[in-house]
Amino acid sequence: MTQVLVTGGAGFIGSNFVRWALNARPDWHITTLDKLTYAGRLENLAAVMDSPRHRFVHGDIADAAVATPLVCESNLVVHFAAETHVDRSIQSAADFITTDVIGTFVLLEAARQAPRLRRFVQISTDEVYGSVPEGASRETDELRPRNPYSASKAGADRLAYSYWATYDVPVIITRASNNYGPNQFPEKVIPLFVTNAIDGVPLPLYGDGLNVRDWLHVEDHCRAIDLVIEEGTNGEVYNIGGGNEIANVDLTHRILELAGRPLSLIRPVADRPGHDRRYALDTTKLRQLGWAPEVPFEDGLAATVDWYRQNESWWRPIKEQDQAYRAYHQAQYGNRPGT
Ligand code: NAD
Ligand code: DAU
């Protein structure tokens, strides 16, 4: 039996990972530790709540009294928990420092004492490299984060590395590109635009729409994490990129096409401050371990649009009834000038 602690397992990628891993790894017993912030939703784990191999703990990774015993009983820690939305970090960075930096520090301190720990996977992000005008980031490239979210993640990324170099904590760091798929909170561009398109309301496209992201299906991400747990080397960083670079305006066109809505729904709005122009990852190192993305972007995007169509009961209450979401949305888009 392998005892696994998944932090942030009620969020988008974490819940996909918990579901995927309970299915793919019959010897894993998973504890999910999640604070259930606005982004953490127990319904994301509904399918596994009754599993005898899954336990949910409601708590904060920055609370050592809760986190330390859970880390100390584990063979694997997969650390997803974070504040994750760039626009929210621009509105206010405080929670990003508390959770992404201090929360990670608390888990790493616990990991120093964990007697059976085999891996501590620090889920980092391609945003730590900063904007990449050309070429593709390699794991050895300098980190140049440019917004409060990516700076908090870069801090956690290097803190985790330092605990390997200094204390021999079995840390592996992954840096993934933009994920998409089911259960993504409707603040990130794909779920926001898909649900807006379903409702026939405007899609607020930042700036000139030519910023480029590289899209990775969340299941391809889960398989990559599993592979680095099995085959990776402690102290190493692994890029995980989908190889699907697309400008935001082209992505928006595809979403509208899949939703059967007109391009006139696109509403160009003022740009995100410090908006990184492009991210791109060199994934040679991970591919040498035997990984390649399996979900073609066209299929994954169509399936994602279908998921939001078929799961209105998941996102409509958030968008229509959740006062905190509506306040965030108003602050972000309410008075945003057009371009
Ligand atoms: P998410 O915002 O959907 O979920 C985050 C989860 O963490 C939520 O369940 C939330 O309740 C939980 N959480 C937040 N603060 C916590 C705390 N203090 N203690 C315990 N739980 C807490 O995020 P996501 O998009 O699934 O991202 C997961 C991880 O992957 C993050 O570390 C993120 O930086 C990284 N990442 C995300 C992407 C992406 O495209 N979404 C890409 C690369 C890396
Ligand atoms: O690259 C990995 C990162 O991807 C993760 O580390 C982050 O957690 C995740 O949030 C994501 O960050 P981005 O800022 O790239 O994702 P977001 O979905 O917010 O934006 C994607 C692009 O779409 C970006 O260029 C900004 C643009 N955008 C976004 C929103 C929300 C718009 O044009 N309009 C919008 O309303």
Coordinates of C-alpha atoms and ligand atoms in Angstrom, one line a residue:
M1 CA 0.0 0.0 0.0
T2 CA 1.2 3.5 -0.8
Q3 CA -0.1 6.3 1.4
V4 CA -0.5 9.5 -0.7
L5 CA -1.2 13.0 0.4
V6 CA -2.8 15.2 -2.2
T7 CA -3.0 18.9 -1.2
G8 CA -5.6 21.0 -3.1
G9 CA -7.4 17.9 -4.3
A10 CA -10.8 19.6 -4.4
G11 CA -9.6 22.0 -7.0
F12 CA -9.4 21.6 -10.8
I13 CA -6.2 19.6 -11.4
G14 CA -6.1 18.1 -8.0
S15 CA -9.6 16.5 -8.2
N16 CA -8.8 15.2 -11.7
F17 CA -5.6 13.7 -10.3
V18 CA -7.3 12.1 -7.3
R19 CA -10.0 10.5 -9.6
W20 CA -7.4 9.5 -12.1
A21 CA -5.0 8.0 -9.6
L22 CA -7.5 6.0 -7.6
N23 CA -8.4 4.4 -10.9
A24 CA -4.9 3.9 -12.2
R25 CA -3.1 3.0 -9.0
P26 CA -5.0 0.3 -7.1
D27 CA -2.4 0.2 -4.3
W28 CA -2.7 4.0 -3.5
H29 CA -4.6 5.2 -0.5
I30 CA -5.2 9.0 -0.9
T31 CA -5.8 11.6 1.7
T32 CA -7.0 14.9 0.2
L33 CA -6.1 18.0 2.3
D34 CA -8.0 21.0 1.1
K35 CA -9.1 24.3 2.6
L36 CA -12.1 24.6 0.3
T37 CA -11.4 28.1 -0.8
Y38 CA -13.7 29.6 -3.5
A39 CA -11.9 27.3 -5.9
G40 CA -12.1 24.1 -3.9
R41 CA -15.4 22.2 -4.4
L42 CA -16.3 19.0 -2.7
E43 CA -18.6 18.1 -5.6
N44 CA -15.4 17.7 -7.6
L45 CA -14.6 14.7 -5.4
A46 CA -18.2 13.3 -5.3
A47 CA -17.2 10.2 -7.3
V48 CA -14.5 9.2 -4.8
M49 CA -16.0 10.3 -1.5
D50 CA -17.2 6.8 -0.7
S51 CA -14.1 5.1 -1.8
P52 CA -12.4 3.1 1.0
R53 CA -9.1 4.3 -0.5
H54 CA -9.9 8.0 -0.2
R55 CA -10.2 10.3 2.8
F56 CA -11.0 14.0 2.8
V57 CA -9.5 16.4 5.4
H58 CA -10.7 19.9 5.5
G59 CA -7.8 22.1 6.5
D60 CA -5.1 24.6 5.6
I61 CA -1.7 23.6 4.4
A62 CA -0.3 26.6 6.3
D63 CA -1.6 25.1 9.6
A64 CA 1.2 22.9 10.8
A65 CA -1.0 21.2 13.4
V66 CA -3.1 19.8 10.6
A67 CA -0.5 19.4 7.8
T68 CA 2.5 17.9 9.7
P69 CA 0.9 14.6 10.8
L70 CA -0.6 14.1 7.3
V71 CA 2.8 14.6 5.7
C72 CA 4.5 12.4 8.2
E73 CA 2.3 9.4 7.5
S74 CA 2.8 9.6 3.8
N75 CA 4.9 7.9 1.2
L76 CA 4.1 10.4 -1.5
V77 CA 3.0 14.1 -1.3
V78 CA 1.6 15.7 -4.4
H79 CA 1.3 19.4 -3.6
F80 CA -1.3 21.2 -5.8
A81 CA -2.8 23.5 -3.2
A82 CA -2.3 27.1 -4.2
E83 CA -4.0 30.4 -5.0
T84 CA -3.9 30.1 -8.8
H85 CA -5.6 32.9 -10.7
V86 CA -3.3 35.6 -12.0
D87 CA -6.0 38.3 -12.2
R88 CA -6.9 37.7 -8.5
S89 CA -3.2 38.0 -7.6
I90 CA -3.2 41.4 -9.3
Q91 CA -6.2 42.5 -7.3
S92 CA -4.6 41.3 -4.1
A93 CA -1.5 39.2 -3.5
A94 CA -1.8 38.5 0.2
D95 CA -3.4 35.0 0.0
F96 CA -0.9 34.0 -2.7
I97 CA 2.0 34.7 -0.3
T98 CA 0.3 33.0 2.6
T99 CA -0.7 29.8 0.7
D100 CA 1.8 29.4 -2.1
V101 CA 4.9 30.4 -0.2
I102 CA 4.2 30.0 3.5
G103 CA 1.9 27.0 3.0
T104 CA 4.6 25.3 0.9
F105 CA 7.2 26.1 3.6
V106 CA 5.0 24.4 6.3
L107 CA 4.7 21.2 4.1
L108 CA 8.4 21.1 3.4
E109 CA 9.3 21.5 7.1
A110 CA 7.0 18.6 7.8
A111 CA 8.6 16.6 5.0
R112 CA 12.0 16.9 6.8
Q113 CA 10.5 14.8 9.6
A114 CA 8.6 12.3 7.5
P115 CA 10.1 8.9 8.0
R116 CA 8.7 7.1 5.0
L117 CA 8.5 9.9 2.4
R118 CA 9.6 8.7 -1.1
R119 CA 8.6 11.8 -3.2
F120 CA 7.4 15.3 -2.6
V121 CA 6.1 16.6 -5.9
Q122 CA 6.0 20.4 -6.0
I123 CA 3.4 21.4 -8.7
S124 CA 5.0 24.5 -10.1
T125 CA 4.1 26.3 -13.4
D126 CA 5.5 27.4 -16.7
E127 CA 4.7 31.0 -15.6
V128 CA 7.9 31.0 -13.4
Y129 CA 9.9 31.4 -16.6
G130 CA 8.1 34.6 -17.4
S131 CA 7.2 35.7 -20.9
V132 CA 9.0 33.8 -23.6
P133 CA 9.0 35.9 -26.9
E134 CA 10.6 33.0 -28.9
G135 CA 11.9 29.5 -28.5
A136 CA 10.9 27.3 -25.6
S137 CA 11.8 27.3 -21.9
R138 CA 14.1 24.6 -20.7
E139 CA 14.3 23.4 -17.1
T140 CA 17.7 25.1 -16.6
D141 CA 16.5 28.5 -17.8
E142 CA 16.5 31.5 -15.5
L143 CA 13.2 32.2 -13.7
R144 CA 11.7 35.6 -14.4
P145 CA 8.2 35.6 -13.0
R146 CA 6.4 38.9 -13.7
N147 CA 3.1 38.8 -11.7
P148 CA 2.4 38.2 -8.1
Y149 CA 1.0 34.7 -8.7
S150 CA 4.0 33.5 -10.7
A151 CA 6.4 35.2 -8.3
S152 CA 4.7 33.3 -5.4
K153 CA 5.0 30.1 -7.3
A154 CA 8.6 30.7 -8.2
G155 CA 9.3 31.3 -4.5
A156 CA 7.7 27.9 -3.7
D157 CA 9.5 26.2 -6.5
R158 CA 12.9 27.3 -5.4
L159 CA 12.1 26.8 -1.7
A160 CA 11.2 23.2 -2.5
Y161 CA 14.4 22.8 -4.5
S162 CA 16.4 24.2 -1.5
Y163 CA 14.9 21.5 0.8
W164 CA 16.2 18.8 -1.5
A165 CA 19.7 20.5 -1.8
T166 CA 20.0 21.3 1.9
Y167 CA 18.0 18.6 3.7
D168 CA 17.7 15.8 1.1
V169 CA 13.9 16.0 1.1
P170 CA 12.9 13.9 -1.9
V171 CA 11.6 16.8 -3.9
I172 CA 10.6 16.7 -7.6
I173 CA 9.4 19.9 -9.3
T174 CA 7.0 19.9 -12.3
R175 CA 6.3 23.0 -14.4
A176 CA 3.1 22.6 -16.5
S177 CA 1.6 24.8 -19.1
N178 CA -2.0 25.9 -19.2
N179 CA -4.4 23.1 -18.3
Y180 CA -7.9 22.6 -19.6
G181 CA -10.6 20.0 -19.0
P182 CA -13.6 19.3 -16.7
N183 CA -14.1 21.0 -13.3
Q184 CA -12.1 24.1 -14.0
F185 CA -13.4 27.1 -12.1
P186 CA -15.2 29.6 -14.4
E187 CA -12.6 32.4 -13.8
K188 CA -9.9 31.0 -16.1
V189 CA -10.2 31.8 -19.8
I190 CA -11.6 28.5 -21.2
P191 CA -14.3 27.8 -18.7
L192 CA -15.2 31.5 -18.5
F193 CA -15.5 31.8 -22.3
V194 CA -17.2 28.5 -22.8
T195 CA -19.9 29.3 -20.2
N196 CA -20.3 32.8 -21.5
A197 CA -20.7 31.4 -25.0
I198 CA -23.3 28.8 -23.8
D199 CA -25.3 31.8 -22.4
G200 CA -24.7 34.0 -25.4
V201 CA -23.0 36.8 -23.4
P202 CA -19.8 38.7 -24.4
L203 CA -16.4 37.1 -24.1
P204 CA -13.9 39.7 -22.6
L205 CA -10.7 39.2 -24.6
Y206 CA -7.8 41.1 -23.1
G207 CA -5.6 43.4 -25.1
D208 CA -5.0 42.6 -28.8
G209 CA -5.8 38.9 -28.2
L210 CA -2.5 37.8 -29.5
N211 CA -1.0 36.4 -26.3
V212 CA -0.1 32.8 -26.7
R213 CA -0.6 29.9 -24.3
D214 CA 0.2 26.2 -24.7
W215 CA -2.7 24.1 -23.7
L216 CA -2.4 20.8 -21.9
H217 CA -5.3 18.4 -21.2
V218 CA -5.6 17.8 -17.5
E219 CA -5.5 14.0 -18.1
D220 CA -2.2 14.3 -19.9
H221 CA -1.0 16.3 -17.0
C222 CA -2.1 13.5 -14.5
R223 CA -0.2 10.9 -16.5
A224 CA 2.9 13.1 -16.5
I225 CA 2.9 13.5 -12.7
D226 CA 2.4 9.8 -12.2
L227 CA 5.4 9.1 -14.5
V228 CA 7.8 11.5 -12.7
I229 CA 6.7 9.9 -9.4
E230 CA 7.7 6.5 -10.8
E231 CA 10.7 7.4 -13.0
G232 CA 11.8 10.9 -12.1
T233 CA 14.9 11.8 -10.2
N234 CA 14.8 13.7 -6.9
G235 CA 16.1 17.3 -7.1
E236 CA 15.1 17.5 -10.8
V237 CA 12.6 19.8 -12.6
Y238 CA 10.3 18.5 -15.4
N239 CA 8.5 20.7 -17.8
I240 CA 5.0 19.4 -18.9
G241 CA 3.7 21.1 -22.0
G242 CA 0.8 20.1 -24.3
G243 CA 2.5 21.3 -27.5
N244 CA -0.7 23.2 -28.4
E245 CA 0.3 26.8 -28.8
I246 CA -2.5 29.1 -29.8
A247 CA -3.2 32.8 -29.6
N248 CA -6.1 33.8 -27.4
V249 CA -8.1 35.2 -30.3
D250 CA -7.9 31.9 -32.2
L251 CA -8.8 30.0 -29.1
T252 CA -11.9 32.3 -28.7
H253 CA -12.9 31.7 -32.3
R254 CA -12.8 27.9 -31.7
I255 CA -14.8 28.1 -28.6
L256 CA -17.5 30.2 -30.3
E257 CA -17.5 27.8 -33.2
L258 CA -17.9 24.7 -30.9
A259 CA -20.7 26.5 -29.0
G260 CA -22.5 27.5 -32.2
R261 CA -22.2 31.3 -31.4
P262 CA -21.2 34.3 -33.6
L263 CA -17.8 36.0 -33.4
S264 CA -19.6 39.2 -32.6
L265 CA -19.7 38.0 -29.0
I266 CA -16.0 38.8 -28.7
R267 CA -15.6 41.9 -26.6
P268 CA -12.0 43.3 -26.7
V269 CA -11.2 44.8 -23.3
A270 CA -8.3 46.6 -21.6
D271 CA -5.3 44.3 -21.2
R272 CA -4.2 42.5 -18.0
P273 CA -1.4 44.6 -16.4
G274 CA 2.0 42.9 -16.9
H275 CA 0.3 40.4 -19.3
D276 CA 2.9 37.7 -20.3
R277 CA 2.9 37.5 -24.1
R278 CA 3.8 33.9 -24.6
Y279 CA 4.7 30.7 -22.7
A280 CA 6.3 27.7 -24.4
L281 CA 8.0 24.7 -22.9
D282 CA 10.7 22.4 -24.1
T283 CA 9.5 19.0 -22.9
T284 CA 12.5 16.9 -24.1
K285 CA 13.4 15.8 -20.6
L286 CA 9.9 14.4 -19.8
R287 CA 9.6 12.8 -23.3
Q288 CA 12.8 11.0 -22.6
L289 CA 11.1 9.3 -19.6
G290 CA 8.5 8.0 -22.1
W291 CA 5.7 10.6 -21.9
A292 CA 3.8 12.3 -24.7
P293 CA 0.5 14.1 -24.7
E294 CA -2.3 11.9 -25.9
V295 CA -5.3 14.2 -26.1
P296 CA -5.5 16.1 -29.4
F297 CA -6.4 19.7 -28.7
E298 CA -9.4 19.8 -31.0
D299 CA -10.9 16.7 -29.3
G300 CA -10.1 17.8 -25.8
L301 CA -11.6 21.3 -26.4
A302 CA -14.8 19.8 -27.9
A303 CA -15.1 17.4 -25.0
T304 CA -14.6 20.3 -22.5
V305 CA -17.3 22.4 -24.2
D306 CA -19.6 19.3 -24.0
W307 CA -18.7 18.8 -20.3
Y308 CA -19.8 22.4 -19.5
R309 CA -22.9 22.0 -21.5
Q310 CA -23.8 18.8 -19.6
N311 CA -22.8 20.1 -16.2
E312 CA -24.7 23.4 -15.9
S313 CA -25.6 22.4 -12.3
W314 CA -21.8 22.5 -11.5
W315 CA -21.1 26.1 -12.8
R316 CA -24.4 27.9 -13.0
P317 CA -24.8 28.3 -9.2
I318 CA -21.2 29.7 -9.0
K319 CA -21.8 32.3 -11.8
E320 CA -25.3 33.2 -10.8
Q321 CA -25.7 32.8 -7.1
D322 CA -22.3 32.9 -5.5
Q323 CA -21.9 36.5 -4.1
A324 CA -18.1 36.2 -3.7
Y325 CA -17.8 35.2 -7.4
R326 CA -20.1 38.0 -8.5
A327 CA -18.1 40.5 -6.5
Y328 CA -14.9 39.3 -8.0
H329 CA -16.4 39.3 -11.5
Q330 CA -17.7 42.9 -11.1
A331 CA -14.3 44.1 -9.8
Q332 CA -12.5 42.4 -12.7
Y333 CA -14.9 43.2 -15.6
G334 CA -17.5 45.6 -14.4
N335 CA -15.8 48.9 -15.3
R336 CA -13.2 47.5 -17.6
P337 CA -12.9 49.7 -20.6
G338 CA -13.2 48.3 -24.1
T339 CA -10.3 48.7 -26.6
Ligands
NAD1 P1 -7.5 25.6 -8.4 O1 -7.5 27.0 -8.0 O2 -8.6 25.0 -9.2 O3 -7.5 24.7 -7.0 C1 -6.7 25.0 -5.9 C2 -7.1 24.1 -4.8 O4 -6.2 24.4 -3.6 C3 -8.5 24.4 -4.3 O5 -9.2 23.2 -4.0 C4 -8.4 25.2 -3.0 O6 -9.4 25.0 -2.1 C5 -7.0 24.6 -2.5 N1 -6.3 25.5 -1.6 C6 -6.0 26.8 -1.7 N2 -5.4 27.3 -0.7 C7 -5.3 26.3 0.2 C8 -4.7 26.1 1.5 N3 -4.1 27.2 2.1 N4 -4.7 24.9 2.1 C9 -5.3 23.9 1.5 N5 -5.9 23.9 0.3 C10 -5.9 25.1 -0.3 O7 -6.1 25.3 -9.0 P2 -5.6 24.4 -10.2 O8 -5.8 25.1 -11.5 O9 -6.2 23.0 -10.1 O10 -4.0 24.3 -9.9 C11 -3.5 23.3 -9.1 C12 -2.0 23.5 -9.0 O11 -1.4 23.4 -10.3 C13 -1.5 24.9 -8.5 O12 -0.4 24.7 -7.7 C14 -1.2 25.7 -9.7 O13 -0.2 26.7 -9.5 C15 -0.6 24.6 -10.6 N6 -0.7 24.8 -12.1 C16 -2.0 25.1 -12.6 C17 -2.1 25.2 -14.0 C18 -3.4 25.5 -14.6 O14 -3.4 25.8 -15.8 N7 -4.5 25.5 -13.9 C19 -0.9 25.1 -14.8 C20 0.3 24.8 -14.2 C21 0.4 24.7 -12.8
DAU2 O1 0.6 28.7 -17.6 C1 0.1 28.1 -16.5 C2 -0.8 29.0 -15.7 O2 -2.0 29.0 -16.5 C3 -1.2 28.5 -14.4 O3 0.0 28.4 -13.6 C4 -2.2 29.4 -13.7 O4 -2.6 28.8 -12.5 C5 -3.4 29.4 -14.6 O5 -4.4 30.3 -14.1 C6 -3.0 29.8 -16.0 O6 -2.6 31.2 -16.0 P1 -3.1 32.2 -17.2 O7 -3.0 33.6 -16.8 O8 -2.3 31.9 -18.5 O9 -4.6 31.7 -17.4 P2 -6.0 32.5 -17.7 O10 -7.0 31.4 -18.0 O11 -6.3 33.4 -16.6 O12 -5.6 33.3 -19.0 C7 -5.3 32.6 -20.2 C8 -5.1 33.7 -21.2 O13 -6.4 34.3 -21.5 C9 -4.2 34.9 -20.8 O14 -3.4 35.3 -21.9 C10 -5.2 36.0 -20.4 C11 -6.3 35.7 -21.3 N1 -7.7 36.1 -20.8 C12 -8.0 35.6 -19.6 C13 -9.2 35.9 -19.0 C14 -9.6 35.3 -17.6 C15 -8.5 36.9 -21.5 O15 -8.2 37.4 -22.6 N2 -9.8 37.2 -20.9 C16 -10.1 36.8 -19.7 O16 -11.2 37.1 -19.2

